[in-house]
Tab-separated table of C-alpha atoms in Angstrom:
chain	number	residue	atom	x	y	z
X	1252	UNK	CA	131.946	40.137	46.002
X	1253	UNK	CA	132.056	41.014	49.577
X	1254	UNK	CA	133.467	43.654	51.581
X	1255	UNK	CA	134.434	43.389	54.537
X	1256	UNK	CA	134.856	46.951	56.622
X	1257	UNK	CA	136.900	47.219	59.762
X	1258	UNK	CA	135.030	47.757	63.242
X	1259	UNK	CA	134.834	49.560	66.433
X	1260	UNK	CA	132.422	50.177	68.937
X	1261	UNK	CA	131.442	53.828	69.435
X	1262	UNK	CA	128.400	54.121	71.743
X	1263	UNK	CA	128.192	57.904	71.485
X	1264	UNK	CA	127.574	60.591	74.130
X	1265	UNK	CA	123.935	61.386	74.184
X	1266	UNK	CA	123.407	57.488	74.420
X	1267	UNK	CA	124.711	56.936	77.971
X	1268	UNK	CA	123.454	60.267	79.027
X	1269	UNK	CA	121.043	59.231	77.561
X	1270	UNK	CA	120.894	56.244	79.596
X	1271	UNK	CA	121.946	57.931	82.955
X	1272	UNK	CA	118.376	59.992	83.147
X	1273	UNK	CA	116.476	56.426	83.110
X	1274	UNK	CA	118.528	55.108	85.824
X	1275	UNK	CA	117.033	57.888	87.967
X	1276	UNK	CA	114.205	57.691	87.231
X	1277	UNK	CA	113.888	54.592	88.353
X	1278	UNK	CA	110.467	54.183	89.575
X	1279	UNK	CA	110.755	50.871	91.612
X	1280	UNK	CA	107.812	48.380	91.947
X	1281	UNK	CA	106.732	47.122	95.694
X	1282	UNK	CA	107.675	43.590	97.137
X	1283	UNK	CA	107.656	41.537	99.879
X	1284	UNK	CA	110.399	41.585	102.779
X	1285	UNK	CA	113.135	39.287	101.818
X	1286	UNK	CA	112.135	37.687	98.649
X	1287	UNK	CA	115.376	37.042	96.618
X	1288	UNK	CA	114.807	35.014	93.763
X	1289	UNK	CA	111.596	33.628	93.872
X	1290	UNK	CA	108.965	35.911	92.283
X	1291	UNK	CA	111.908	36.541	89.475
X	1292	UNK	CA	114.493	39.163	89.850
X	1293	UNK	CA	115.457	39.479	93.475
X	1294	UNK	CA	114.400	44.164	94.229
X	1295	UNK	CA	117.875	44.514	96.698
X	1296	UNK	CA	119.917	42.839	93.882
X	1297	UNK	CA	118.603	44.840	91.309
X	1298	UNK	CA	118.275	47.810	93.152
X	1299	UNK	CA	121.878	47.789	93.987
X	1300	UNK	CA	123.182	47.033	90.720
X	1301	UNK	CA	121.655	50.543	89.185
X	1302	UNK	CA	123.401	51.985	91.702
X	1303	UNK	CA	126.478	50.657	90.964
X	1304	UNK	CA	125.518	51.095	87.296
X	1305	UNK	CA	124.955	54.765	87.726
X	1306	UNK	CA	128.244	55.643	90.728
X	1307	UNK	CA	130.887	52.506	89.511
X	1308	UNK	CA	130.170	51.135	86.269
X	1309	UNK	CA	132.471	52.727	83.779
X	1310	UNK	CA	131.206	51.733	80.034
X	1311	UNK	CA	134.568	53.781	78.239
X	1312	UNK	CA	136.875	51.171	79.928
X	1313	UNK	CA	134.667	48.060	78.650
X	1314	UNK	CA	134.159	49.577	75.617
X	1315	UNK	CA	137.552	49.073	75.120
X	1316	UNK	CA	138.047	46.643	76.405
X	1317	UNK	CA	135.268	44.802	73.384
X	1318	UNK	CA	136.786	47.020	70.839
X	1319	UNK	CA	141.459	45.303	72.056
X	1320	UNK	CA	139.927	42.535	69.563
X	1321	UNK	CA	139.466	42.963	65.726
X	1322	UNK	CA	135.564	43.728	64.887
X	1323	UNK	CA	134.154	44.016	60.982
X	1324	UNK	CA	131.179	43.892	59.573
X	1325	UNK	CA	130.044	42.509	55.899
X	1326	UNK	CA	126.763	42.247	54.191
X	1327	UNK	CA	125.460	39.175	53.865
X	1328	UNK	CA	121.487	38.711	52.506
X	1329	UNK	CA	120.820	42.507	52.847
X	1330	UNK	CA	121.710	42.060	56.360
X	1331	UNK	CA	124.581	43.368	58.393
X	1332	UNK	CA	126.973	40.799	59.741
X	1333	UNK	CA	129.165	42.261	63.022
X	1334	UNK	CA	131.797	39.391	63.791
X	1335	UNK	CA	134.882	39.379	65.644
X	1336	UNK	CA	138.093	37.679	63.422
X	1337	UNK	CA	141.016	36.939	65.524
X	1338	UNK	CA	143.875	34.692	63.200
X	1339	UNK	CA	145.784	32.252	65.604
X	1340	UNK	CA	150.216	32.695	64.882
X	1341	UNK	CA	150.225	28.785	64.654
X	1342	UNK	CA	150.166	27.876	60.688
X	1343	UNK	CA	146.940	26.431	59.434
X	1344	UNK	CA	144.918	27.166	62.059
X	1345	UNK	CA	141.225	25.805	62.188
X	1346	UNK	CA	138.730	27.630	61.623
X	1347	UNK	CA	136.071	27.769	64.568
X	1348	UNK	CA	132.553	29.753	64.227
X	1349	UNK	CA	131.927	30.509	68.308
X	1350	UNK	CA	127.850	30.856	68.230
X	1351	UNK	CA	125.774	32.561	71.246
X	1352	UNK	CA	122.637	32.898	72.809
X	1353	UNK	CA	119.678	34.312	74.955
X	1354	UNK	CA	120.908	36.720	76.574
X	1355	UNK	CA	123.506	37.101	76.511
X	1356	UNK	CA	125.399	38.366	73.311
X	1357	UNK	CA	128.851	37.847	71.728
X	1358	UNK	CA	130.786	38.684	74.314
X	1359	UNK	CA	129.766	35.626	75.627
X	1360	UNK	CA	133.142	34.057	75.137
X	1361	UNK	CA	135.685	37.411	75.173
X	1362	UNK	CA	137.270	35.572	77.833
X	1363	UNK	CA	138.259	31.873	76.339
X	1364	UNK	CA	139.270	34.005	73.039
X	1365	UNK	CA	143.208	33.670	74.791
X	1366	UNK	CA	142.488	30.256	75.276
X	1367	UNK	CA	141.814	28.826	71.694
X	1368	UNK	CA	144.767	30.904	70.558
X	1369	UNK	CA	144.812	27.677	68.035
X	1370	UNK	CA	141.657	28.584	66.223
X	1371	UNK	CA	140.918	31.455	63.696
X	1372	UNK	CA	138.239	32.342	65.655
X	1373	UNK	CA	135.346	34.184	64.330
X	1374	UNK	CA	132.841	35.316	66.987
X	1375	UNK	CA	129.543	36.697	64.917
X	1376	UNK	CA	126.641	38.852	66.930
X	1377	UNK	CA	123.559	36.762	65.460
X	1378	UNK	CA	121.364	38.676	63.342
X	1379	UNK	CA	118.488	39.723	65.441
X	1380	UNK	CA	121.662	40.943	68.624
X	1381	UNK	CA	124.661	43.658	69.335
X	1382	UNK	CA	125.738	45.289	66.104
X	1383	UNK	CA	123.779	42.640	63.350
X	1384	UNK	CA	121.086	44.367	61.872
X	1385	UNK	CA	117.407	43.985	63.375
X	1386	UNK	CA	116.351	41.505	61.304
X	1387	UNK	CA	115.157	38.120	63.559
X	1388	UNK	CA	116.155	34.817	61.445
X	1389	UNK	CA	115.929	31.315	61.993
X	1390	UNK	CA	117.944	28.826	62.823
X	1391	UNK	CA	118.431	27.819	59.308
X	1392	UNK	CA	118.253	31.749	58.145
X	1393	UNK	CA	121.429	32.586	60.720
X	1394	UNK	CA	123.316	29.298	59.433
X	1395	UNK	CA	123.235	29.956	54.975
X	1396	UNK	CA	124.390	33.208	56.934
X	1397	UNK	CA	127.129	32.196	58.489
X	1398	UNK	CA	128.157	29.323	55.637
X	1399	UNK	CA	128.308	32.753	53.210
X	1400	UNK	CA	130.548	34.474	56.166
X	1401	UNK	CA	133.048	31.530	56.735
X	1402	UNK	CA	133.153	30.521	53.270
X	1403	UNK	CA	132.087	33.207	51.210
X	1404	UNK	CA	133.444	36.308	52.826
X	1405	UNK	CA	136.387	34.314	54.668
X	1406	UNK	CA	137.612	31.984	52.702
X	1407	UNK	CA	137.446	29.054	54.925
X	1408	UNK	CA	136.309	25.750	53.166
X	1409	UNK	CA	135.634	24.428	56.217
X	1410	UNK	CA	134.750	24.966	59.310
X	1411	UNK	CA	134.735	24.029	63.223
X	1412	UNK	CA	131.101	25.629	64.444
X	1413	UNK	CA	131.219	25.893	68.878
X	1414	UNK	CA	127.749	26.972	70.926
X	1415	UNK	CA	124.969	26.635	73.106
X	1416	UNK	CA	121.345	28.035	73.239
X	1417	UNK	CA	120.395	29.507	70.211
X	1418	UNK	CA	124.057	28.880	68.757
X	1419	UNK	CA	123.297	24.821	69.300
X	1420	UNK	CA	119.680	25.063	66.416
X	1421	UNK	CA	122.556	27.519	64.012
X	1422	UNK	CA	125.291	24.886	65.091
X	1423	UNK	CA	123.499	22.246	63.711
X	1424	UNK	CA	121.345	23.563	60.822
X	1425	UNK	CA	125.185	24.274	59.952
X	1426	UNK	CA	126.203	21.459	60.498
X	1427	UNK	CA	122.976	18.914	58.213
X	1428	UNK	CA	122.483	21.788	55.488
X	1429	UNK	CA	126.762	22.301	54.507
X	1430	UNK	CA	128.765	18.690	55.875
X	1431	UNK	CA	130.439	18.926	53.086
X	1432	UNK	CA	132.286	22.277	55.124
X	1433	UNK	CA	131.349	21.443	59.005
X	1434	UNK	CA	133.382	18.561	59.639
X	1435	UNK	CA	132.861	18.619	63.782
X	1436	UNK	CA	130.214	20.724	65.680
X	1437	UNK	CA	130.606	20.936	70.041
X	1438	UNK	CA	127.082	22.316	71.960
X	1439	UNK	CA	126.103	22.124	75.567
X	1440	UNK	CA	123.137	21.363	75.034
X	1441	UNK	CA	121.812	19.775	72.176
X	1442	UNK	CA	117.340	20.147	72.023
X	1443	UNK	CA	115.046	19.214	74.673
X	1444	UNK	CA	112.324	16.582	73.767
X	1445	UNK	CA	108.829	18.812	72.769
X	1446	UNK	CA	106.322	15.572	74.421
X	1447	UNK	CA	105.719	14.729	70.757
X	1448	UNK	CA	108.038	11.796	71.026
X	1449	UNK	CA	107.394	8.418	71.279
X	1450	UNK	CA	107.678	8.019	74.748
X	1451	UNK	CA	107.605	3.620	74.428
X	1452	UNK	CA	110.547	3.945	72.366
X	1453	UNK	CA	112.347	6.579	74.948
X	1454	UNK	CA	114.371	5.180	77.892
X	1455	UNK	CA	114.527	5.648	81.382
X	1456	UNK	CA	116.335	7.982	81.499
X	1457	UNK	CA	114.619	10.094	78.744
X	1458	UNK	CA	111.754	10.150	79.267
X	1459	UNK	CA	112.422	11.515	83.181
X	1460	UNK	CA	114.461	14.077	81.390
X	1461	UNK	CA	111.171	15.280	79.071
X	1462	UNK	CA	109.449	15.769	82.352
X	1463	UNK	CA	112.066	17.515	83.652
X	1464	UNK	CA	111.217	19.434	80.367
X	1465	UNK	CA	107.401	19.509	80.621
X	1466	UNK	CA	107.754	21.190	84.602
X	1467	UNK	CA	110.793	23.148	83.866
X	1468	UNK	CA	108.021	24.961	80.963
X	1469	UNK	CA	105.581	25.248	83.606
X	1470	UNK	CA	107.857	26.664	85.837
X	1471	UNK	CA	110.292	28.412	84.489
X	1472	UNK	CA	110.074	28.514	80.652
X	1473	UNK	CA	107.761	31.864	80.190
X	1474	UNK	CA	109.723	34.395	79.238
X	1475	UNK	CA	110.333	31.510	75.758
X	1476	UNK	CA	106.021	31.453	75.102
X	1477	UNK	CA	106.201	35.215	75.088
X	1478	UNK	CA	108.607	35.139	72.676
X	1479	UNK	CA	108.156	32.881	71.416
X	1480	UNK	CA	104.115	34.448	70.508
X	1481	UNK	CA	103.575	38.852	71.677
X	1482	UNK	CA	107.727	39.662	71.502
X	1483	UNK	CA	105.979	43.259	71.242
X	1484	UNK	CA	104.230	43.973	74.256
X	1485	UNK	CA	106.666	42.302	76.385
X	1486	UNK	CA	109.626	45.179	73.903
X	1487	UNK	CA	107.671	48.768	74.993
X	1488	UNK	CA	109.430	48.319	78.154
X	1489	UNK	CA	111.993	47.103	77.979
X	1490	UNK	CA	113.858	49.203	74.652
X	1491	UNK	CA	112.116	52.110	77.610
X	1492	UNK	CA	113.530	51.095	80.981
X	1493	UNK	CA	117.316	49.690	81.408
X	1494	UNK	CA	116.186	48.700	84.807
X	1495	UNK	CA	113.843	46.582	83.740
X	1496	UNK	CA	115.927	44.882	80.332
X	1497	UNK	CA	118.605	44.446	83.175
X	1498	UNK	CA	115.960	42.372	85.078
X	1499	UNK	CA	114.170	39.995	82.091
X	1500	UNK	CA	117.739	39.089	81.593
X	1501	UNK	CA	120.008	38.821	84.598
X	1502	UNK	CA	117.228	36.960	85.952
X	1503	UNK	CA	118.300	34.049	83.993
X	1504	UNK	CA	122.444	34.698	84.644
X	1505	UNK	CA	120.460	33.854	87.760
X	1506	UNK	CA	118.854	30.915	87.349
X	1507	UNK	CA	120.763	28.577	84.772
X	1508	UNK	CA	124.495	29.123	86.625
X	1509	UNK	CA	126.282	27.230	88.748
X	1510	UNK	CA	123.492	26.328	91.362
X	1511	UNK	CA	126.203	27.494	94.227
X	1512	UNK	CA	127.078	30.613	96.129
X	1513	UNK	CA	125.397	34.214	94.407
X	1514	UNK	CA	125.047	35.114	90.567
X	1515	UNK	CA	128.215	37.777	91.763
X	1516	UNK	CA	129.707	34.258	93.620
X	1517	UNK	CA	130.434	33.905	89.487
X	1518	UNK	CA	130.525	37.052	87.605
X	1519	UNK	CA	131.543	39.818	88.053
X	1520	UNK	CA	128.760	42.392	88.117
X	1521	UNK	CA	130.928	44.121	84.740
X	1522	UNK	CA	130.582	41.670	83.443
X	1523	UNK	CA	126.589	41.391	83.415
X	1524	UNK	CA	126.165	45.585	82.949
X	1525	UNK	CA	128.508	44.626	79.818
X	1526	UNK	CA	125.947	41.619	78.468
X	1527	UNK	CA	123.084	44.116	79.174
X	1528	UNK	CA	124.703	47.790	77.312
X	1529	UNK	CA	125.578	45.629	74.014
X	1530	UNK	CA	121.851	45.013	74.465
X	1531	UNK	CA	120.272	48.459	75.878
X	1532	UNK	CA	123.214	50.907	73.231
X	1533	UNK	CA	121.552	48.210	70.174
X	1534	UNK	CA	118.378	48.473	70.708
X	1535	UNK	CA	117.742	45.175	69.943
X	1536	UNK	CA	115.294	43.232	73.100
X	1537	UNK	CA	113.363	43.722	70.384
X	1538	UNK	CA	114.788	41.527	66.972
X	1539	UNK	CA	115.931	39.483	69.999
X	1540	UNK	CA	113.340	37.947	70.973
X	1541	UNK	CA	111.090	38.097	68.102
X	1542	UNK	CA	114.016	35.026	67.511
X	1543	UNK	CA	111.891	32.805	69.483
X	1544	UNK	CA	108.883	33.551	66.746
X	1545	UNK	CA	110.287	33.277	63.824
X	1546	UNK	CA	111.474	29.645	64.768
X	1547	UNK	CA	107.632	28.730	66.110
X	1548	UNK	CA	106.970	26.012	64.436
X	1549	UNK	CA	108.720	26.290	61.289
X	1550	UNK	CA	110.095	23.012	60.028
X	1551	UNK	CA	114.297	23.447	60.390
X	1552	UNK	CA	116.957	21.727	59.482
X	1553	UNK	CA	118.976	22.121	63.326
X	1554	UNK	CA	115.702	19.802	64.681
X	1555	UNK	CA	116.499	17.207	61.813
X	1556	UNK	CA	119.277	14.277	64.237
X	1557	UNK	CA	123.131	15.577	62.942
X	1558	UNK	CA	125.128	12.966	61.782
X	1559	UNK	CA	128.304	15.403	62.342
X	1560	UNK	CA	130.613	14.043	64.370
X	1561	UNK	CA	129.739	16.340	67.476
X	1562	UNK	CA	131.092	17.284	71.073
X	1563	UNK	CA	128.457	17.334	73.880
X	1564	UNK	CA	129.575	18.917	77.538
X	1565	UNK	CA	126.247	19.433	80.763
X	1566	UNK	CA	127.125	21.433	82.717
X	1567	UNK	CA	125.736	21.317	85.842
X	1568	UNK	CA	123.096	24.902	86.100
X	1569	UNK	CA	121.794	24.084	82.406
X	1570	UNK	CA	119.177	20.356	82.436
X	1571	UNK	CA	121.421	17.870	82.628
X	1572	UNK	CA	120.909	15.566	79.636
X	1573	UNK	CA	121.121	12.313	79.584
X	1574	UNK	CA	123.447	10.543	77.356
X	1575	UNK	CA	120.838	8.478	75.079
X	1576	UNK	CA	119.132	11.457	74.607
X	1577	UNK	CA	122.007	12.925	72.821
X	1578	UNK	CA	122.910	10.119	71.077
X	1579	UNK	CA	119.179	10.053	70.091
X	1580	UNK	CA	119.663	13.271	68.891
X	1581	UNK	CA	123.495	13.439	67.024
X	1582	UNK	CA	126.259	11.692	65.895
X	1583	UNK	CA	127.931	11.902	69.351
X	1584	UNK	CA	131.895	11.460	69.250
X	1585	UNK	CA	132.549	13.478	72.904
X	1586	UNK	CA	129.853	13.230	76.222
X	1587	UNK	CA	131.209	15.539	79.697
X	1588	UNK	CA	129.435	16.263	82.421
X	1589	UNK	CA	131.366	19.273	83.630
X	1590	UNK	CA	131.129	19.312	87.501
X	1591	UNK	CA	130.392	23.383	87.697
X	1592	UNK	CA	129.850	25.624	84.916
X	1593	UNK	CA	125.704	27.118	84.000
X	1594	UNK	CA	123.876	28.150	80.457
X	1595	UNK	CA	126.911	30.806	79.586
X	1596	UNK	CA	130.021	28.388	80.856
X	1597	UNK	CA	132.092	30.311	78.131
X	1598	UNK	CA	131.820	33.347	80.729
X	1599	UNK	CA	131.350	32.079	83.958
X	1600	UNK	CA	134.017	29.150	83.785
X	1601	UNK	CA	135.841	29.582	79.983
X	1602	UNK	CA	138.828	27.817	81.163
X	1603	UNK	CA	136.887	24.506	81.770
X	1604	UNK	CA	135.019	25.126	78.630
X	1605	UNK	CA	137.778	26.184	76.500
X	1606	UNK	CA	139.895	22.948	77.828
X	1607	UNK	CA	136.758	20.999	76.542
X	1608	UNK	CA	135.646	21.621	73.148
X	1609	UNK	CA	139.470	22.028	72.081
X	1610	UNK	CA	139.693	18.910	73.338
X	1611	UNK	CA	136.939	17.718	71.212
X	1612	UNK	CA	138.210	19.118	68.459
X	1613	UNK	CA	141.600	17.471	68.742
X	1614	UNK	CA	140.187	14.009	69.216
X	1615	UNK	CA	137.822	14.459	66.494
X	1616	UNK	CA	140.469	15.354	63.834
């Protein structure tokens, strides 16, 4: 028997006072003049953002916005699982679970909630993230928890799933472990070549994609290698310094957005800081990073080809997945090269993202 408890975000004032003290006492490193984002997070951008964090950002206002939708917690396999559950006014609405990744949170989907009013939306915090327990799980582990949430706690016989980043792995595990319950999934990536593939069986486009991914790992993938091997070392600094935490998270928001303009052309300061705040107030940066380590080297259902009907949308700020690779990894029913958006498309271009997945799920039915 599962108990579902209403949940409201209410951060203690002492936590916010401590944050302000830490921000005031930030010890800034040196940086070359006019370096921009070339060495990582732009020092001018970050100093301006921290100043706004101290003097302009209103957590209580953002907290109220986060609390506008119904939130709950329940215990599954000894873990507290936090989730939003927004029921549609439409009779017989299909349930849809939306799955975030790193370095974002359930906040990724706040803008699309009113755009997907034809669905019963369930938006959980992945274990190790946000207001769920600080216990990292593999793709399969999270999939089993969310299948329990959807089938046993919320009593949906079948449900749809959509996600990107870590969320795509969980969605694929759900499809492969529970094919009778998950009739379709939608992804913004399908995973990447690892170098273990037989390249003689891959098309030129797939080979080029594999080479791109390998080069990307050398230039942009250090975070993933660290998360997969020594996350504890990095966690001491990130859990102690809000400026350091923001630098670690927001470098990816800049690198993985639509490749034009500046980061603030795509995300507001409030949006960026609210996502950082969710990590800060819950102290989940370490458990979130550990998710990579528990997945690393594991034999997972998410690594297998998905036979469940799948839609894929590729955004220009993400790795440009060729259709042939998507067809190799999933039972591809819709493939769209989007004109705008990046890794966090539901937050960056909510109308485009919501319309794309809604079109797919209605077509596949």
